[in-house]
Tab-separated table of C-alpha atoms in Angstrom:
chain	number	residue	atom	x	y	z
A	1163	MET	CA	117.020	66.825	115.133
A	1164	LYS	CA	115.766	70.263	116.145
A	1165	THR	CA	112.257	71.000	117.333
A	1166	VAL	CA	110.790	74.357	116.327
A	1167	ALA	CA	107.492	75.755	117.584
A	1168	VAL	CA	105.133	78.016	115.647
A	1169	ILE	CA	102.197	79.881	117.205
A	1170	ALA	CA	99.496	80.366	114.595
A	1171	GLU	CA	95.832	80.616	113.661
A	1172	TYR	CA	95.811	79.200	110.101
A	1173	ASN	CA	92.569	80.963	109.328
A	1174	PRO	CA	93.010	79.512	106.704
A	1175	PHE	CA	96.350	77.744	106.152
A	1176	HIS	CA	97.867	79.303	103.010
A	1177	LYS	CA	101.048	79.366	100.948
A	1178	GLY	CA	102.654	81.953	103.223
A	1179	HIS	CA	102.425	79.497	106.110
A	1180	ALA	CA	103.931	76.736	103.958
A	1181	TYR	CA	106.742	79.171	103.097
A	1182	GLN	CA	107.484	79.606	106.798
A	1183	PHE	CA	107.828	75.813	107.150
A	1184	GLN	CA	110.263	75.879	104.224
A	1185	LYS	CA	112.376	78.632	105.808
A	1186	ILE	CA	112.430	76.792	109.150
A	1187	LYS	CA	113.836	73.671	107.500
A	1188	GLU	CA	116.382	75.719	105.564
A	1189	GLU	CA	117.583	77.209	108.858
A	1190	PHE	CA	117.430	74.181	111.141
A	1191	GLY	CA	117.645	71.190	108.771
A	1192	ASN	CA	115.236	69.061	106.760
A	1193	ASP	CA	114.702	66.670	109.651
A	1194	THR	CA	113.397	69.498	111.873
A	1195	ALA	CA	110.184	68.734	113.743
A	1196	ILE	CA	107.663	71.563	113.625
A	1197	ILE	CA	105.232	71.813	116.521
A	1198	VAL	CA	102.359	74.233	115.949
A	1199	VAL	CA	100.417	75.784	118.828
A	1200	MET	CA	97.268	76.701	116.910
A	1201	SER	CA	94.173	78.654	117.886
A	1202	GLY	CA	91.074	76.573	118.449
A	1203	ASN	CA	87.673	77.452	116.995
A	1204	PHE	CA	87.778	81.152	117.908
A	1205	VAL	CA	90.595	83.445	116.800
A	1206	GLN	CA	92.327	86.621	117.877
A	1207	ARG	CA	90.230	88.988	115.778
A	1208	GLY	CA	87.362	88.139	118.127
A	1209	THR	CA	85.331	85.872	115.873
A	1210	ALA	CA	84.970	82.263	114.752
A	1211	ALA	CA	87.559	80.531	112.564
A	1212	ILE	CA	86.540	79.907	108.956
A	1213	LEU	CA	86.957	76.160	109.527
A	1214	GLY	CA	86.996	73.922	112.604
A	1215	LYS	CA	90.187	73.341	114.538
A	1216	PHE	CA	90.703	69.679	113.632
A	1217	ASP	CA	90.481	70.350	109.889
A	1218	ARG	CA	92.809	73.349	110.060
A	1219	ALA	CA	95.281	71.265	112.076
A	1220	ARG	CA	95.047	68.440	109.535
A	1221	MET	CA	95.902	70.821	106.702
A	1222	ALA	CA	98.951	72.049	108.619
A	1223	VAL	CA	100.220	68.470	109.076
A	1224	ASP	CA	99.530	67.663	105.426
A	1225	CYS	CA	101.732	70.660	104.574
A	1226	GLY	CA	104.692	69.776	106.788
A	1227	ALA	CA	103.891	70.276	110.478
A	1228	SER	CA	104.772	67.327	112.714
A	1229	LEU	CA	102.402	68.010	115.596
A	1230	VAL	CA	99.570	70.506	116.112
A	1231	LEU	CA	98.418	71.385	119.618
A	1232	GLU	CA	95.577	73.705	120.554
A	1233	LEU	CA	95.831	77.200	121.936
A	1234	PRO	CA	92.437	77.008	123.647
A	1235	PHE	CA	89.751	79.637	124.030
A	1236	PRO	CA	89.775	82.282	125.493
A	1237	PHE	CA	93.554	82.663	125.069
A	1238	SER	CA	93.085	82.235	121.311
A	1239	SER	CA	90.885	85.362	121.187
A	1240	ALA	CA	92.880	87.574	123.543
A	1241	SER	CA	94.851	90.697	122.642
A	1242	ALA	CA	98.437	90.360	121.399
A	1243	GLU	CA	100.064	90.346	124.845
A	1244	TYR	CA	97.915	87.564	126.289
A	1245	PHE	CA	97.649	85.593	123.045
A	1246	ALA	CA	101.443	85.616	122.734
A	1247	THR	CA	102.077	84.872	126.402
A	1248	ALA	CA	99.714	81.880	126.384
A	1249	GLY	CA	101.173	80.464	123.172
A	1250	ALA	CA	104.750	80.912	124.354
A	1251	SER	CA	103.854	79.366	127.719
A	1252	ILE	CA	102.518	76.211	126.061
A	1253	ALA	CA	105.574	75.943	123.791
A	1254	ASN	CA	107.919	76.408	126.744
A	1255	ASP	CA	106.085	73.945	128.993
A	1256	LEU	CA	106.364	71.129	126.455
A	1257	GLY	CA	110.008	70.803	127.450
A	1258	VAL	CA	111.237	69.799	123.962
A	1259	VAL	CA	111.188	73.028	121.925
A	1260	ASP	CA	114.527	74.447	120.757
A	1261	ALA	CA	113.288	77.516	118.875
A	1262	LEU	CA	110.174	79.604	118.309
A	1263	SER	CA	109.613	80.768	114.729
A	1264	PHE	CA	107.325	83.658	113.827
A	1265	GLY	CA	106.674	86.023	110.968
A	1266	SER	CA	107.522	89.718	111.230
A	1267	GLU	CA	107.440	92.719	108.948
A	1268	CYS	CA	111.044	93.642	109.784
A	1269	GLY	CA	112.500	90.136	109.492
A	1270	ASP	CA	115.290	91.083	111.928
A	1271	THR	CA	115.584	88.793	114.956
A	1272	ALA	CA	118.338	90.850	116.596
A	1273	LEU	CA	116.303	94.069	116.331
A	1274	LEU	CA	113.191	92.421	117.773
A	1275	LEU	CA	115.196	90.945	120.663
A	1276	ASP	CA	116.707	94.364	121.395
A	1277	VAL	CA	113.288	96.046	121.393
A	1278	ALA	CA	111.787	93.320	123.578
A	1279	GLU	CA	114.569	93.848	126.104
A	1280	LYS	CA	114.127	97.625	126.092
A	1281	MET	CA	110.383	97.329	126.566
A	1282	ARG	CA	110.967	95.415	129.785
A	1283	GLU	CA	112.781	98.379	131.365
A	1284	GLU	CA	110.716	99.481	134.352
A	1285	SER	CA	110.771	103.228	133.712
A	1286	PHE	CA	109.740	102.727	130.086
A	1287	THR	CA	106.930	100.370	131.144
A	1288	LEU	CA	105.628	102.962	133.606
A	1289	LEU	CA	105.726	105.726	130.998
A	1290	LEU	CA	103.894	103.573	128.443
A	1291	HIS	CA	101.238	102.603	130.987
A	1292	LYS	CA	100.759	106.260	131.949
A	1293	ARG	CA	100.218	107.270	128.324
A	1294	LEU	CA	97.926	104.348	127.532
A	1295	THR	CA	95.669	105.253	130.446
A	1296	SER	CA	95.491	108.988	129.748
A	1297	LYS	CA	92.427	110.303	127.919
A	1298	GLU	CA	94.550	112.297	125.491
A	1299	GLU	CA	96.804	109.434	124.454
A	1300	LYS	CA	94.675	106.265	124.614
A	1301	SER	CA	92.411	107.464	121.791
A	1302	LYS	CA	95.373	107.179	119.412
A	1303	GLY	CA	95.390	103.384	119.681
A	1304	TYR	CA	98.057	101.080	121.082
A	1305	PRO	CA	100.448	100.891	118.082
A	1306	ARG	CA	100.735	104.672	117.733
A	1307	VAL	CA	101.118	105.310	121.475
A	1308	LEU	CA	103.739	102.562	121.664
A	1309	THR	CA	105.657	103.974	118.696
A	1310	GLU	CA	105.661	107.540	120.020
A	1311	THR	CA	106.618	106.462	123.545
A	1312	PHE	CA	109.444	104.270	122.277
A	1313	LEU	CA	110.877	106.957	120.024
A	1314	ASP	CA	110.558	109.624	122.749
A	1315	TYR	CA	112.269	107.387	125.306
A	1316	TYR	CA	114.980	105.731	123.220
A	1317	GLY	CA	115.564	108.199	120.408
A	1318	THR	CA	115.223	107.741	116.647
A	1319	ASP	CA	117.738	104.937	116.051
A	1320	PHE	CA	114.825	102.560	115.418
A	1321	PRO	CA	112.506	102.428	112.392
A	1322	GLU	CA	109.413	104.547	112.876
A	1323	ASN	CA	107.255	101.799	111.385
A	1324	LEU	CA	108.653	99.185	113.755
A	1325	PHE	CA	105.406	98.592	115.621
A	1326	LEU	CA	103.380	96.930	112.896
A	1327	PRO	CA	100.973	94.083	113.806
A	1328	ASN	CA	103.273	91.105	113.305
A	1329	ASN	CA	106.268	92.916	114.801
A	1330	ILE	CA	104.177	93.704	117.896
A	1331	LEU	CA	103.150	90.061	118.173
A	1332	ALA	CA	106.771	88.951	117.707
A	1333	ILE	CA	107.953	91.322	120.438
A	1334	SER	CA	105.202	89.961	122.685
A	1335	TYR	CA	106.480	86.407	122.097
A	1336	LEU	CA	110.025	87.422	122.941
A	1337	THR	CA	108.976	89.383	126.019
A	1338	ALA	CA	107.015	86.382	127.276
A	1339	LEU	CA	109.953	84.019	126.751
A	1340	LYS	CA	112.273	86.415	128.593
A	1341	LYS	CA	109.885	86.635	131.547
A	1342	MET	CA	109.782	82.830	131.698
A	1343	ARG	CA	113.575	82.653	131.408
A	1344	SER	CA	112.962	80.160	128.662
A	1345	PRO	CA	115.899	78.510	126.835
A	1346	ILE	CA	113.921	78.697	123.570
A	1347	VAL	CA	115.710	80.780	120.926
A	1348	ALA	CA	114.002	83.107	118.449
A	1349	HIS	CA	113.728	82.730	114.684
A	1350	THR	CA	111.847	85.144	112.455
A	1351	VAL	CA	110.785	84.942	108.833
A	1352	HIS	CA	110.310	88.176	106.905
A	1353	ARG	CA	106.642	88.688	106.150
A	1354	GLU	CA	105.412	90.852	103.299
A	1355	GLY	CA	102.197	92.812	103.736
A	1356	THR	CA	99.426	91.914	106.164
A	1357	ASP	CA	96.517	89.497	106.395
A	1358	GLU	CA	94.362	92.118	104.661
A	1359	ASP	CA	96.469	92.147	101.501
A	1360	ALA	CA	95.289	90.647	98.221
A	1361	SER	CA	97.512	88.387	96.188
A	1362	THR	CA	98.335	91.191	93.766
A	1363	ASN	CA	99.991	93.216	96.532
A	1364	THR	CA	102.399	90.618	97.943
A	1365	SER	CA	103.925	87.219	97.221
A	1366	PHE	CA	101.171	85.450	99.154
A	1367	ALA	CA	97.466	86.168	99.489
A	1368	GLY	CA	96.506	87.332	102.987
A	1369	ALA	CA	94.091	85.468	105.241
A	1370	THR	CA	91.443	88.221	105.225
A	1371	PHE	CA	91.441	88.299	101.429
A	1372	LEU	CA	91.180	84.497	101.269
A	1373	ARG	CA	88.265	84.375	103.695
A	1374	GLU	CA	86.431	86.937	101.609
A	1375	LEU	CA	86.909	84.761	98.523
A	1376	PHE	CA	85.310	81.821	100.322
A	1377	TYR	CA	82.493	83.956	101.727
A	1378	THR	CA	81.599	85.315	98.294
A	1379	GLY	CA	81.631	81.923	96.593
A	1380	ARG	CA	84.901	82.398	94.687
A	1381	THR	CA	86.097	78.999	95.848
A	1382	GLU	CA	88.332	78.130	92.914
A	1383	GLU	CA	90.132	81.457	93.181
A	1384	ALA	CA	90.616	80.889	96.920
A	1385	LEU	CA	91.981	77.387	96.375
A	1386	SER	CA	94.476	78.710	93.811
A	1387	HIS	CA	96.192	80.566	96.676
A	1388	LEU	CA	96.267	77.546	99.009
A	1389	PRO	CA	98.730	74.607	98.983
A	1390	LYS	CA	97.521	71.797	96.693
A	1391	SER	CA	97.748	69.288	99.541
A	1392	THR	CA	94.840	71.084	101.238
A	1393	HIS	CA	92.493	71.114	98.228
A	1394	ALA	CA	90.960	67.658	98.690
A	1395	ARG	CA	90.044	68.326	102.292
A	1396	TRP	CA	88.635	71.733	101.431
A	1397	SER	CA	86.416	70.088	98.824
A	1398	GLU	CA	85.154	67.656	101.456
A	1399	VAL	CA	84.367	70.215	104.146
A	1400	LEU	CA	82.740	72.603	101.684
A	1401	GLY	CA	80.668	69.764	100.266
A	1402	ASN	CA	79.594	68.702	103.763
A	1403	GLY	CA	78.584	72.225	104.766
A	1404	LEU	CA	81.289	72.533	107.441
A	1405	ALA	CA	82.748	75.706	105.929
A	1406	PRO	CA	83.015	78.570	105.435
A	1407	VAL	CA	82.060	79.731	108.918
A	1408	SER	CA	81.398	83.461	108.754
A	1409	GLU	CA	80.945	86.257	111.248
A	1410	LYS	CA	77.340	86.618	110.091
A	1411	ALA	CA	76.452	83.326	111.765
A	1412	LEU	CA	77.482	84.804	115.116
A	1413	SER	CA	75.337	87.923	114.757
A	1414	PRO	CA	72.010	86.622	116.156
A	1415	LEU	CA	73.728	84.995	119.133
A	1416	LEU	CA	75.798	88.008	120.148
A	1417	LEU	CA	73.162	90.647	119.440
A	1418	SER	CA	70.442	88.807	121.358
A	1419	HIS	CA	72.810	88.412	124.308
A	1420	LEU	CA	73.614	92.123	124.386
A	1421	ARG	CA	69.960	93.101	124.016
A	1422	VAL	CA	68.499	90.746	126.616
A	1423	ASP	CA	71.035	89.830	129.290
A	1424	ALA	CA	71.499	92.050	132.321
A	1425	PHE	CA	74.825	93.603	133.279
A	1426	PRO	CA	76.968	90.890	134.891
A	1427	GLU	CA	78.331	91.225	138.412
A	1428	ARG	CA	81.848	90.813	137.065
A	1429	ILE	CA	82.687	92.924	134.033
A	1430	PRO	CA	83.950	90.642	131.221
A	1431	ALA	CA	87.434	90.981	129.760
A	1432	ASP	CA	87.933	94.027	127.502
A	1433	CYS	CA	84.500	95.355	128.551
A	1434	GLY	CA	85.612	97.914	131.129
A	1435	GLY	CA	85.645	101.689	130.748
A	1436	GLY	CA	82.112	101.835	129.442
A	1437	VAL	CA	82.660	99.368	126.579
A	1438	LEU	CA	79.903	96.969	127.625
A	1439	ARG	CA	77.397	99.779	128.036
A	1440	LEU	CA	78.357	101.114	124.591
A	1441	LEU	CA	77.924	97.674	123.031
A	1442	LYS	CA	74.534	97.158	124.653
A	1443	LYS	CA	73.327	100.518	123.394
A	1444	SER	CA	74.620	99.836	119.885
A	1445	ALA	CA	73.037	96.364	119.854
A	1446	MET	CA	69.581	97.938	120.138
A	1447	GLU	CA	70.049	99.678	116.795
A	1448	ALA	CA	72.235	97.225	114.873
A	1449	SER	CA	70.868	94.483	112.620
A	1450	ASP	CA	74.064	92.417	112.555
A	1451	LEU	CA	77.479	92.164	114.171
A	1452	GLU	CA	79.240	94.187	111.492
A	1453	GLU	CA	76.853	97.093	112.035
A	1454	LEU	CA	77.174	96.756	115.804
A	1455	ILE	CA	80.972	97.044	115.676
A	1456	ALA	CA	80.872	99.890	113.145
A	1457	ASN	CA	78.428	101.904	115.281
A	1458	ALA	CA	80.376	101.336	118.497
A	1459	SER	CA	83.858	101.850	117.067
A	1460	THR	CA	85.615	105.055	118.115
A	1461	LYS	CA	89.178	106.296	118.353
A	1462	LYS	CA	89.071	105.300	121.998
A	1463	TYR	CA	87.716	101.818	121.312
A	1464	PRO	CA	89.149	100.261	118.134
A	1465	THR	CA	87.366	97.520	116.225
A	1466	ALA	CA	89.563	94.666	117.493
A	1467	ARG	CA	88.872	95.592	121.126
A	1468	LEU	CA	85.122	95.709	120.504
A	1469	ARG	CA	85.062	92.356	118.725
A	1470	ARG	CA	86.875	90.673	121.593
A	1471	ALA	CA	84.686	92.431	124.146
A	1472	THR	CA	81.524	91.240	122.409
A	1473	LEU	CA	82.743	87.646	122.317
A	1474	PHE	CA	84.020	87.677	125.902
A	1475	SER	CA	80.753	89.164	127.128
A	1476	TYR	CA	78.762	86.389	125.472
A	1477	PHE	CA	80.928	83.631	126.974
A	1478	GLY	CA	81.444	85.316	130.343
A	1479	VAL	CA	85.229	85.475	130.001
A	1480	THR	CA	86.936	87.535	132.714
A	1481	SER	CA	90.272	89.325	132.728
A	1482	ALA	CA	91.521	86.687	135.154
A	1483	ASP	CA	90.708	83.992	132.601
A	1484	ILE	CA	92.905	85.461	129.865
A	1485	LYS	CA	95.712	86.410	132.257
A	1486	ALA	CA	95.918	82.878	133.668
A	1487	LYS	CA	98.580	80.398	132.646
A	1488	PRO	CA	97.332	77.714	130.231
A	1489	LEU	CA	97.238	74.467	132.194
A	1490	TYR	CA	96.385	72.117	129.343
A	1491	THR	CA	96.535	71.732	125.576
A	1492	GLN	CA	94.809	69.295	123.247
A	1493	VAL	CA	96.430	67.237	120.487
A	1494	LEU	CA	94.726	68.055	117.167
A	1495	ALA	CA	96.888	66.413	114.486
A	1496	MET	CA	100.229	64.673	113.960
A	1497	ASP	CA	102.344	62.643	111.567
A	1498	GLU	CA	104.688	59.754	112.469
A	1499	LYS	CA	107.406	62.134	113.635
A	1500	GLY	CA	104.839	64.014	115.687
A	1501	GLN	CA	103.744	60.803	117.414
A	1502	LYS	CA	107.329	60.148	118.484
A	1503	ILE	CA	107.721	63.727	119.707
A	1504	LEU	CA	104.471	63.397	121.627
A	1505	ALA	CA	105.941	60.418	123.489
A	1506	ASP	CA	108.948	62.584	124.445
A	1507	ILE	CA	106.693	65.449	125.512
A	1508	ARG	CA	104.840	63.177	127.910
A	1509	LYS	CA	108.136	62.691	129.755
A	1510	THR	CA	109.130	66.364	129.873
A	1511	ALA	CA	105.944	68.456	129.816
A	1512	ASN	CA	104.936	70.826	132.571
A	1513	ILE	CA	101.434	71.075	131.094
A	1514	SER	CA	98.606	68.552	130.782
A	1515	LEU	CA	98.038	66.984	127.357
A	1516	LEU	CA	94.657	65.801	126.121
A	1517	THR	CA	94.735	63.319	123.257
A	1518	LYS	CA	91.019	62.664	123.596
A	1519	PRO	CA	88.358	64.705	125.363
A	1520	ALA	CA	87.227	61.598	127.239
A	1521	ASP	CA	90.356	62.070	129.355
A	1522	LEU	CA	89.028	65.366	130.670
A	1523	HIS	CA	88.474	63.817	134.094
A	1524	LYS	CA	92.204	63.146	134.379
A	1525	LEU	CA	93.043	66.861	134.448
A	1526	SER	CA	93.577	68.826	137.619
A	1527	ALA	CA	90.552	70.762	138.836
A	1528	ALA	CA	91.965	74.067	137.560
A	1529	ALA	CA	92.928	72.642	134.155
A	1530	ARG	CA	89.528	71.002	133.837
A	1531	LEU	CA	87.803	74.361	134.394
A	1532	GLN	CA	89.860	75.847	131.547
A	1533	ALA	CA	89.023	72.919	129.259
A	1534	GLU	CA	85.328	73.093	130.083
A	1535	GLN	CA	85.292	76.790	129.237
A	1536	SER	CA	86.885	76.047	125.873
A	1537	TYR	CA	84.476	73.194	125.145
A	1538	ARG	CA	81.516	75.452	125.877
A	1539	ALA	CA	82.794	77.770	123.176
A	1540	ASP	CA	83.228	74.773	120.860
A	1541	SER	CA	79.616	73.751	121.451
A	1542	VAL	CA	78.498	77.170	120.213
A	1543	TYR	CA	80.851	76.978	117.226
A	1544	THR	CA	79.014	73.860	116.040
A	1545	LEU	CA	75.975	76.074	115.320
A	1546	LEU	CA	77.881	78.341	112.948
A	1547	PRO	CA	78.789	76.289	109.812
A	1548	PRO	CA	76.374	76.260	106.858
A	1549	THR	CA	75.278	72.845	108.165
A	1550	PRO	CA	75.099	73.066	111.989
A	1551	GLN	CA	76.453	70.129	113.986
A	1552	LYS	CA	75.694	68.450	117.285
A	1553	ALA	CA	77.111	70.249	120.325
A	1554	SER	CA	79.319	67.283	121.225
A	1555	ILE	CA	81.069	66.896	117.864
A	1556	PHE	CA	84.390	68.307	119.086
A	1557	LEU	CA	84.202	66.092	122.176
A	1558	ARG	CA	84.022	63.042	119.916
A	1559	THR	CA	86.660	63.923	117.327
A	1560	ALA	CA	89.986	62.079	117.478
A	1561	PRO	CA	93.272	63.737	116.468
A	1562	TYR	CA	94.241	63.381	112.810
A	1563	ARG	CA	97.097	60.960	112.236
A	1564	LYS	CA	98.899	61.152	108.911
């Protein structure tokens, strides 16, 4: 039996994710165990997940995952490099993973491996860093600077549209695994479109489109694009006021922080280069988070950077925090196969596993600090659903067992 890891957000879990599970089992066998390293309650776009981590993990297991572990905050909200490195680190440190599967626009594992290797070349890395830090180049945004630098350095034998979002994330996974000298092999599934696409544009509705359906009350239309095995749980959480969690719920918290709090002694992650000052100025005029980001967004500071910066400023996340190695992960959901794999992981893992938050005291001091930071973020997340919850709810929730 093979064990394949997937690093994901499932914001929300949709038919495209179920398709990836199908392709994994076609490649590695029907008895393959799928371990998902999934973002917690805050995601990479710098905002809260549409639904809490335990429910999203449950839906993944109900759709074929064997075990879902948490990629904790702030790693879950970091830029592609640090998000990918943290996820790959957790997968590698479990000691049982044979392959890492990920979606990509190109669908070509060999090409992605070749690019990842080339991007590790020292002279190329220095050239890219030089361009990214120059005033003339950095305003173009990372994907364009990366594309131009790569084509200038290596010639035109590579597709000009290679550096699309999921390809960049895939290359980041592969680069991280190479740096770790991990034995984990790569497996990619061709991905059509992006998370922003509507169902009419591609085979599967994108996550951004699906969230918008939920936010605007088009629940039945949203559910039509999700696996049937998730429908019952969605009905429950919607009925209980636990979803959908929207960005609007964060607005008063983040705007009040930017308006009132003084400049910190240590500049938060992604807030350097005048970003925090820009956000504070914009917060004085904005009425919500969307307006704040729109007013502050420039060619120099893209929307994704500003969203992360706003979130990291609120929670006091430093660059050191997101560059650190994840020292723990929490079990969120599992089936019978996952429970057996978990027993194996306990024998091989080079990372601490939490099956219940009450075991927090058993972590090392450094791992406990990481967990406490993540739980603080969880305690804020409980304020965001249509029906707010007690701050301790995620400290009292047991993993889902199918």
